[in-house]
Amino acid sequence: MTKGNIVKMPNTKQFEFGGLNLQLRLSGKAIIAIEKRLDESLMGLFVNGQGGFKLPGTNKLLIVLQGANQTSGVSDSDLVAAFERFIEAGNTTFDLFETIQELLDEAGFFGKKETEKEATSGESLDSEPTVDNDIL
């Protein structure tokens, strides 16, 4: 499949993976299917029992990739073969991990990003306090 033949689906992340052009999206249905297949939550992939960070196994990363994939006709065996080509091309499992982490971040798993500043009543903590002369 060439890049020219791919129609970008809305709300997806394009990812070229070992010769496959995947369109990734973590919908609610995809999240439930992934967690069922993993038999743990997506956050459980990255956090150990003591609350520390852990790097999930490659097979688990491939399950997340397959579950988030919106491109038709990509089987588990296709992903395994693509992973072989991905590694042979000089990429690492950490490169795959970073892509999965970005996907989870975009889906809001690590909290929402603040895009708007909090509205104020026009007062600033940096300005000099004013005294109302009518009070005195």
C-alpha positions as a LaTeX table, in Angstrom:
\begin{tabular}{lrrr}
\hline
Residue & $x$ (\AA) & $y$ (\AA) & $z$ (\AA) \\
\hline
Met1 & 0.00 & 0.00 & 0.00 \\
Thr2 & 1.50 & 3.33 & $-0.99$ \\
Lys3 & 1.04 & 6.61 & 0.78 \\
Gly4 & $-0.74$ & 8.08 & $-2.26$ \\
Asn5 & $-3.51$ & 5.49 & $-1.98$ \\
Ile6 & $-4.28$ & 6.11 & 1.68 \\
Val7 & $-7.29$ & 8.16 & 2.62 \\
Lys8 & $-6.73$ & 9.69 & 6.05 \\
Met9 & $-9.60$ & 8.85 & 8.37 \\
Pro10 & $-10.71$ & 11.60 & 10.75 \\
Asn11 & $-9.29$ & 11.57 & 14.30 \\
Thr12 & $-6.62$ & 9.01 & 13.46 \\
Lys13 & $-2.86$ & 9.01 & 13.85 \\
Gln14 & $-0.95$ & 7.80 & 10.79 \\
Phe15 & 1.89 & 5.41 & 11.58 \\
Glu16 & 4.19 & 3.75 & 9.07 \\
Phe17 & 5.20 & 0.47 & 10.66 \\
Gly18 & 7.44 & $-1.99$ & 8.86 \\
Gly19 & 5.89 & $-1.35$ & 5.47 \\
Leu20 & 2.33 & $-1.09$ & 6.78 \\
Asn21 & 0.51 & 2.22 & 6.78 \\
Leu22 & $-1.67$ & 2.11 & 9.87 \\
Gln23 & $-4.30$ & 4.58 & 10.97 \\
Leu24 & $-4.54$ & 4.45 & 14.75 \\
Arg25 & $-7.38$ & 5.60 & 16.98 \\
Leu26 & $-8.33$ & 4.62 & 20.51 \\
Ser27 & $-12.11$ & 4.69 & 20.47 \\
Gly28 & $-14.10$ & 3.45 & 23.46 \\
Lys29 & $-14.82$ & 0.18 & 21.67 \\
Ala30 & $-11.13$ & $-0.27$ & 20.83 \\
Ile31 & $-10.07$ & 0.38 & 24.43 \\
Ile32 & $-12.50$ & $-2.23$ & 25.77 \\
Ala33 & $-11.35$ & $-4.81$ & 23.19 \\
Ile34 & $-7.66$ & $-4.14$ & 23.94 \\
Glu35 & $-8.13$ & $-4.39$ & 27.71 \\
Lys36 & $-10.12$ & $-7.62$ & 27.31 \\
Arg37 & $-7.39$ & $-9.11$ & 25.16 \\
Leu38 & $-4.61$ & $-7.97$ & 27.55 \\
Asp39 & $-6.61$ & $-8.92$ & 30.65 \\
Glu40 & $-5.52$ & $-5.66$ & 32.26 \\
Ser41 & $-6.15$ & $-1.94$ & 31.90 \\
Leu42 & $-4.15$ & 0.14 & 29.47 \\
Met43 & $-2.73$ & 2.13 & 32.38 \\
Gly44 & $-1.70$ & $-1.17$ & 34.00 \\
Leu45 & 0.71 & $-1.66$ & 31.10 \\
Phe46 & 2.82 & 1.25 & 32.30 \\
Val47 & 2.42 & 1.21 & 36.09 \\
Asn48 & 3.61 & $-1.59$ & 38.37 \\
Gly49 & 1.98 & $-2.66$ & 41.65 \\
Gln50 & 4.01 & $-0.11$ & 43.64 \\
Gly51 & 2.99 & 2.78 & 41.39 \\
Gly52 & 6.30 & 2.92 & 39.54 \\
Phe53 & 6.82 & 3.06 & 35.79 \\
Lys54 & 7.32 & $-0.13$ & 33.80 \\
Leu55 & 7.96 & $-0.81$ & 30.13 \\
Pro56 & 5.41 & $-3.30$ & 28.75 \\
Gly57 & 6.41 & $-6.31$ & 26.69 \\
Thr58 & 6.54 & $-5.98$ & 22.92 \\
Asn59 & 3.70 & $-8.46$ & 22.46 \\
Lys60 & 1.47 & $-6.20$ & 24.58 \\
Leu61 & 2.47 & $-3.14$ & 22.55 \\
Leu62 & 1.54 & $-5.01$ & 19.37 \\
Ile63 & $-1.86$ & $-5.89$ & 20.87 \\
Val64 & $-2.48$ & $-2.18$ & 21.55 \\
Leu65 & $-1.34$ & $-1.34$ & 18.03 \\
Gln66 & $-3.66$ & $-3.95$ & 16.52 \\
Gly67 & $-6.61$ & $-2.83$ & 18.65 \\
Ala68 & $-6.13$ & 0.83 & 17.75 \\
Asn69 & $-5.59$ & 0.11 & 14.05 \\
Gln70 & $-8.40$ & 1.34 & 11.79 \\
Thr71 & $-6.81$ & 0.05 & 8.55 \\
Ser72 & $-8.73$ & $-2.94$ & 7.19 \\
Gly73 & $-7.19$ & $-6.32$ & 6.55 \\
Val74 & $-4.20$ & $-6.17$ & 8.93 \\
Ser75 & $-3.88$ & $-9.43$ & 10.85 \\
Asp76 & $-1.81$ & $-10.24$ & 13.92 \\
Ser77 & 0.67 & $-12.11$ & 11.72 \\
Asp78 & 0.95 & $-9.03$ & 9.45 \\
Leu79 & 1.87 & $-6.95$ & 12.51 \\
Val80 & 4.48 & $-9.48$ & 13.64 \\
Ala81 & 6.07 & $-9.48$ & 10.17 \\
Ala82 & 5.94 & $-5.65$ & 10.11 \\
Phe83 & 7.60 & $-5.58$ & 13.54 \\
Glu84 & 10.44 & $-7.72$ & 12.15 \\
Arg85 & 10.92 & $-5.21$ & 9.30 \\
Phe86 & 10.59 & $-2.29$ & 11.76 \\
Ile87 & 13.46 & $-3.67$ & 13.88 \\
Glu88 & 15.57 & $-4.60$ & 10.85 \\
Ala89 & 15.22 & $-1.01$ & 9.61 \\
Gly90 & 17.08 & 0.17 & 12.73 \\
Asn91 & 14.10 & 1.06 & 14.93 \\
Thr92 & 13.78 & $-0.16$ & 18.51 \\
Thr93 & 11.02 & $-1.39$ & 20.74 \\
Phe94 & 11.31 & 1.94 & 22.54 \\
Asp95 & 10.37 & 3.70 & 19.27 \\
Leu96 & 7.21 & 1.59 & 19.20 \\
Phe97 & 6.60 & 2.36 & 22.88 \\
Glu98 & 6.83 & 6.12 & 22.19 \\
Thr99 & 4.22 & 5.85 & 19.42 \\
Ile100 & 1.85 & 3.95 & 21.72 \\
Gln101 & 2.46 & 6.52 & 24.48 \\
Glu102 & 1.61 & 9.38 & 22.06 \\
Leu103 & $-1.56$ & 7.54 & 21.06 \\
Leu104 & $-2.60$ & 7.14 & 24.69 \\
Asp105 & $-1.75$ & 10.77 & 25.38 \\
Glu106 & $-3.94$ & 11.93 & 22.50 \\
Ala107 & $-6.77$ & 9.76 & 23.84 \\
Gly108 & $-6.51$ & 11.51 & 27.23 \\
Phe109 & $-5.04$ & 8.67 & 29.29 \\
Phe110 & $-2.45$ & 10.94 & 30.88 \\
Gly111 & $-4.84$ & 13.79 & 31.69 \\
Lys112 & $-6.16$ & 16.66 & 29.64 \\
Lys113 & $-3.87$ & 19.35 & 28.36 \\
Glu114 & $-4.74$ & 22.87 & 29.47 \\
Thr115 & $-5.44$ & 24.96 & 26.41 \\
Glu116 & $-7.24$ & 27.94 & 27.88 \\
Lys117 & $-6.12$ & 30.19 & 30.68 \\
Glu118 & $-8.43$ & 30.46 & 33.63 \\
Ala119 & $-10.73$ & 33.45 & 33.38 \\
Thr120 & $-10.34$ & 36.15 & 36.02 \\
Ser121 & $-12.51$ & 39.04 & 37.11 \\
Gly122 & $-9.99$ & 41.49 & 35.66 \\
Glu123 & $-7.93$ & 41.56 & 38.83 \\
Ser124 & $-4.29$ & 40.62 & 38.79 \\
Leu125 & $-2.15$ & 39.50 & 41.67 \\
Asp126 & 0.74 & 41.38 & 40.08 \\
Ser127 & $-0.91$ & 44.82 & 40.20 \\
Glu128 & $-0.81$ & 47.29 & 43.07 \\
Pro129 & $-3.84$ & 47.09 & 45.34 \\
Thr130 & $-6.18$ & 50.05 & 44.95 \\
Val131 & $-7.84$ & 51.79 & 47.84 \\
Asp132 & $-11.39$ & 52.95 & 47.49 \\
Asn133 & $-11.43$ & 56.55 & 48.81 \\
Asp134 & $-15.10$ & 56.27 & 49.77 \\
Ile135 & $-14.25$ & 53.71 & 52.44 \\
Leu136 & $-12.01$ & 56.09 & 54.41 \\
\hline
\end{tabular}
